[in-house]
Amino acid sequence: MLIFVAGAILSFMIFFPLVVATSVFKVLDEKQSSRFLRIFFPKYYLFGFILSSSGIILAIFEKSNISSLVFSFIMLGFLFSRQILMPMINKAKDENNHNKFDKLHKFSVFINFVQIIAAVFLLVIYLK
């Protein structure tokens, strides 16, 4: 069951940059895409939080300490991004502080990348 949760996390995290982001920026202008992403991201992070939380619960039942730790790490990334980082990014955007926005956005991409690596790690250990 843990393999399905890790796969779901990896799938939706890869789906966003490959499908959603590319579509949004091709179809919508900057103002519309910004409005869309402000509505989308809280749901994205909440979905990831719920999936990774379910992974923690399942890992506890299966007595898999490494899985519990990795899912906890992934969950904390979603929680931090949603509750702390996203409001900071939105504020920098609202204030037209491009330098701060770019740094914060790059940090959010870095967190996402590390979460993807963590999900891949889980899949590798489950497939052995």
PDB file of N, CA and C in Angstrom, residues 7-45:
ATOM      1  N   GLY A   7       3.785   6.537  -5.049  1.00  0.00           N
ATOM      2  CA  GLY A   7       3.544   6.727  -6.481  1.00  0.00           C
ATOM      3  C   GLY A   7       2.568   7.844  -6.762  1.00  0.00           C
ATOM      4  N   ALA A   8       1.539   7.967  -5.936  1.00  0.00           N
ATOM      5  CA  ALA A   8       0.556   9.049  -6.104  1.00  0.00           C
ATOM      6  C   ALA A   8       1.211  10.409  -5.872  1.00  0.00           C
ATOM      7  N   ILE A   9       2.048  10.503  -4.849  1.00  0.00           N
ATOM      8  CA  ILE A   9       2.750  11.759  -4.574  1.00  0.00           C
ATOM      9  C   ILE A   9       3.647  12.122  -5.758  1.00  0.00           C
ATOM     10  N   LEU A  10       4.434  11.168  -6.192  1.00  0.00           N
ATOM     11  CA  LEU A  10       5.338  11.424  -7.314  1.00  0.00           C
ATOM     12  C   LEU A  10       4.558  11.804  -8.572  1.00  0.00           C
ATOM     13  N   SER A  11       3.478  11.101  -8.838  1.00  0.00           N
ATOM     14  CA  SER A  11       2.687  11.356 -10.046  1.00  0.00           C
ATOM     15  C   SER A  11       2.117  12.757 -10.081  1.00  0.00           C
ATOM     16  N   PHE A  12       1.477  13.183  -9.004  1.00  0.00           N
ATOM     17  CA  PHE A  12       0.864  14.506  -9.060  1.00  0.00           C
ATOM     18  C   PHE A  12       1.908  15.609  -9.031  1.00  0.00           C
ATOM     19  N   MET A  13       3.059  15.342  -8.395  1.00  0.00           N
ATOM     20  CA  MET A  13       4.109  16.363  -8.369  1.00  0.00           C
ATOM     21  C   MET A  13       4.770  16.522  -9.740  1.00  0.00           C
ATOM     22  N   ILE A  14       4.831  15.471 -10.498  1.00  0.00           N
ATOM     23  CA  ILE A  14       5.391  15.552 -11.857  1.00  0.00           C
ATOM     24  C   ILE A  14       4.345  16.096 -12.827  1.00  0.00           C
ATOM     25  N   PHE A  15       3.081  15.735 -12.597  1.00  0.00           N
ATOM     26  CA  PHE A  15       1.990  16.202 -13.455  1.00  0.00           C
ATOM     27  C   PHE A  15       1.903  17.732 -13.455  1.00  0.00           C
ATOM     28  N   PHE A  16       2.109  18.357 -12.304  1.00  0.00           N
ATOM     29  CA  PHE A  16       1.977  19.816 -12.235  1.00  0.00           C
ATOM     30  C   PHE A  16       2.921  20.540 -13.190  1.00  0.00           C
ATOM     31  N   PRO A  17       4.252  20.356 -13.095  1.00  0.00           N
ATOM     32  CA  PRO A  17       5.113  21.142 -13.992  1.00  0.00           C
ATOM     33  C   PRO A  17       4.996  20.743 -15.458  1.00  0.00           C
ATOM     34  N   LEU A  18       4.727  19.472 -15.716  1.00  0.00           N
ATOM     35  CA  LEU A  18       4.669  19.026 -17.106  1.00  0.00           C
ATOM     36  C   LEU A  18       3.354  19.382 -17.806  1.00  0.00           C
ATOM     37  N   VAL A  19       2.254  19.387 -17.078  1.00  0.00           N
ATOM     38  CA  VAL A  19       0.957  19.598 -17.706  1.00  0.00           C
ATOM     39  C   VAL A  19       0.315  20.910 -17.270  1.00  0.00           C
ATOM     40  N   VAL A  20       0.117  21.084 -15.973  1.00  0.00           N
ATOM     41  CA  VAL A  20      -0.618  22.256 -15.487  1.00  0.00           C
ATOM     42  C   VAL A  20       0.138  23.555 -15.763  1.00  0.00           C
ATOM     43  N   ALA A  21       1.381  23.631 -15.301  1.00  0.00           N
ATOM     44  CA  ALA A  21       2.137  24.884 -15.442  1.00  0.00           C
ATOM     45  C   ALA A  21       2.321  25.275 -16.905  1.00  0.00           C
ATOM     46  N   THR A  22       2.684  24.314 -17.731  1.00  0.00           N
ATOM     47  CA  THR A  22       2.899  24.655 -19.144  1.00  0.00           C
ATOM     48  C   THR A  22       1.599  25.111 -19.804  1.00  0.00           C
ATOM     49  N   SER A  23       0.488  24.510 -19.431  1.00  0.00           N
ATOM     50  CA  SER A  23      -0.806  24.914 -19.994  1.00  0.00           C
ATOM     51  C   SER A  23      -1.224  26.295 -19.516  1.00  0.00           C
ATOM     52  N   VAL A  24      -1.058  26.550 -18.231  1.00  0.00           N
ATOM     53  CA  VAL A  24      -1.456  27.838 -17.653  1.00  0.00           C
ATOM     54  C   VAL A  24      -0.718  28.976 -18.339  1.00  0.00           C
ATOM     55  N   PHE A  25       0.596  28.829 -18.475  1.00  0.00           N
ATOM     56  CA  PHE A  25       1.385  29.923 -19.032  1.00  0.00           C
ATOM     57  C   PHE A  25       1.229  30.065 -20.539  1.00  0.00           C
ATOM     58  N   LYS A  26       0.730  29.033 -21.217  1.00  0.00           N
ATOM     59  CA  LYS A  26       0.464  29.149 -22.648  1.00  0.00           C
ATOM     60  C   LYS A  26      -0.886  29.800 -22.920  1.00  0.00           C
ATOM     61  N   VAL A  27      -1.853  29.570 -22.052  1.00  0.00           N
ATOM     62  CA  VAL A  27      -3.230  29.984 -22.312  1.00  0.00           C
ATOM     63  C   VAL A  27      -3.587  31.313 -21.631  1.00  0.00           C
ATOM     64  N   LEU A  28      -3.069  31.540 -20.435  1.00  0.00           N
ATOM     65  CA  LEU A  28      -3.464  32.715 -19.659  1.00  0.00           C
ATOM     66  C   LEU A  28      -2.385  33.787 -19.670  1.00  0.00           C
ATOM     67  N   ASP A  29      -2.803  35.032 -19.579  1.00  0.00           N
ATOM     68  CA  ASP A  29      -1.821  36.109 -19.452  1.00  0.00           C
ATOM     69  C   ASP A  29      -1.280  36.107 -18.020  1.00  0.00           C
ATOM     70  N   GLU A  30      -0.325  36.994 -17.739  1.00  0.00           N
ATOM     71  CA  GLU A  30       0.345  36.985 -16.437  1.00  0.00           C
ATOM     72  C   GLU A  30      -0.626  37.214 -15.283  1.00  0.00           C
ATOM     73  N   LYS A  31      -1.546  38.146 -15.432  1.00  0.00           N
ATOM     74  CA  LYS A  31      -2.485  38.443 -14.348  1.00  0.00           C
ATOM     75  C   LYS A  31      -3.425  37.258 -14.099  1.00  0.00           C
ATOM     76  N   GLN A  32      -3.939  36.675 -15.174  1.00  0.00           N
ATOM     77  CA  GLN A  32      -4.840  35.535 -15.034  1.00  0.00           C
ATOM     78  C   GLN A  32      -4.107  34.311 -14.475  1.00  0.00           C
ATOM     79  N   SER A  33      -2.898  34.074 -14.951  1.00  0.00           N
ATOM     80  CA  SER A  33      -2.143  32.920 -14.453  1.00  0.00           C
ATOM     81  C   SER A  33      -1.804  33.089 -12.984  1.00  0.00           C
ATOM     82  N   SER A  34      -1.500  34.314 -12.578  1.00  0.00           N
ATOM     83  CA  SER A  34      -1.225  34.578 -11.168  1.00  0.00           C
ATOM     84  C   SER A  34      -2.456  34.296 -10.309  1.00  0.00           C
ATOM     85  N   ARG A  35      -3.615  34.737 -10.765  1.00  0.00           N
ATOM     86  CA  ARG A  35      -4.862  34.475 -10.027  1.00  0.00           C
ATOM     87  C   ARG A  35      -5.139  32.985  -9.938  1.00  0.00           C
ATOM     88  N   PHE A  36      -4.957  32.286 -11.061  1.00  0.00           N
ATOM     89  CA  PHE A  36      -5.182  30.842 -11.071  1.00  0.00           C
ATOM     90  C   PHE A  36      -4.251  30.126 -10.094  1.00  0.00           C
ATOM     91  N   LEU A  37      -2.965  30.465 -10.145  1.00  0.00           N
ATOM     92  CA  LEU A  37      -1.991  29.783  -9.307  1.00  0.00           C
ATOM     93  C   LEU A  37      -2.212  30.062  -7.824  1.00  0.00           C
ATOM     94  N   ARG A  38      -2.722  31.225  -7.487  1.00  0.00           N
ATOM     95  CA  ARG A  38      -3.031  31.519  -6.076  1.00  0.00           C
ATOM     96  C   ARG A  38      -4.191  30.671  -5.565  1.00  0.00           C
ATOM     97  N   ILE A  39      -5.058  30.270  -6.462  1.00  0.00           N
ATOM     98  CA  ILE A  39      -6.156  29.374  -6.086  1.00  0.00           C
ATOM     99  C   ILE A  39      -5.675  27.920  -6.113  1.00  0.00           C
ATOM    100  N   PHE A  40      -4.843  27.600  -7.081  1.00  0.00           N
ATOM    101  CA  PHE A  40      -4.384  26.228  -7.278  1.00  0.00           C
ATOM    102  C   PHE A  40      -3.433  25.754  -6.187  1.00  0.00           C
ATOM    103  N   PHE A  41      -2.408  26.549  -5.861  1.00  0.00           N
ATOM    104  CA  PHE A  41      -1.353  26.082  -4.979  1.00  0.00           C
ATOM    105  C   PHE A  41      -1.808  25.676  -3.580  1.00  0.00           C
ATOM    106  N   PRO A  42      -2.701  26.408  -2.933  1.00  0.00           N
ATOM    107  CA  PRO A  42      -3.146  25.910  -1.621  1.00  0.00           C
ATOM    108  C   PRO A  42      -3.746  24.506  -1.710  1.00  0.00           C
ATOM    109  N   LYS A  43      -4.461  24.229  -2.791  1.00  0.00           N
ATOM    110  CA  LYS A  43      -5.059  22.899  -2.975  1.00  0.00           C
ATOM    111  C   LYS A  43      -3.976  21.862  -3.298  1.00  0.00           C
ATOM    112  N   TYR A  44      -3.017  22.246  -4.101  1.00  0.00           N
ATOM    113  CA  TYR A  44      -1.889  21.372  -4.438  1.00  0.00           C
ATOM    114  C   TYR A  44      -1.161  20.940  -3.171  1.00  0.00           C
ATOM    115  N   TYR A  45      -0.802  21.913  -2.338  1.00  0.00           N
ATOM    116  CA  TYR A  45      -0.089  21.615  -1.106  1.00  0.00           C
ATOM    117  C   TYR A  45      -0.958  20.822  -0.127  1.00  0.00           C
TER     118      TYR A  45
END
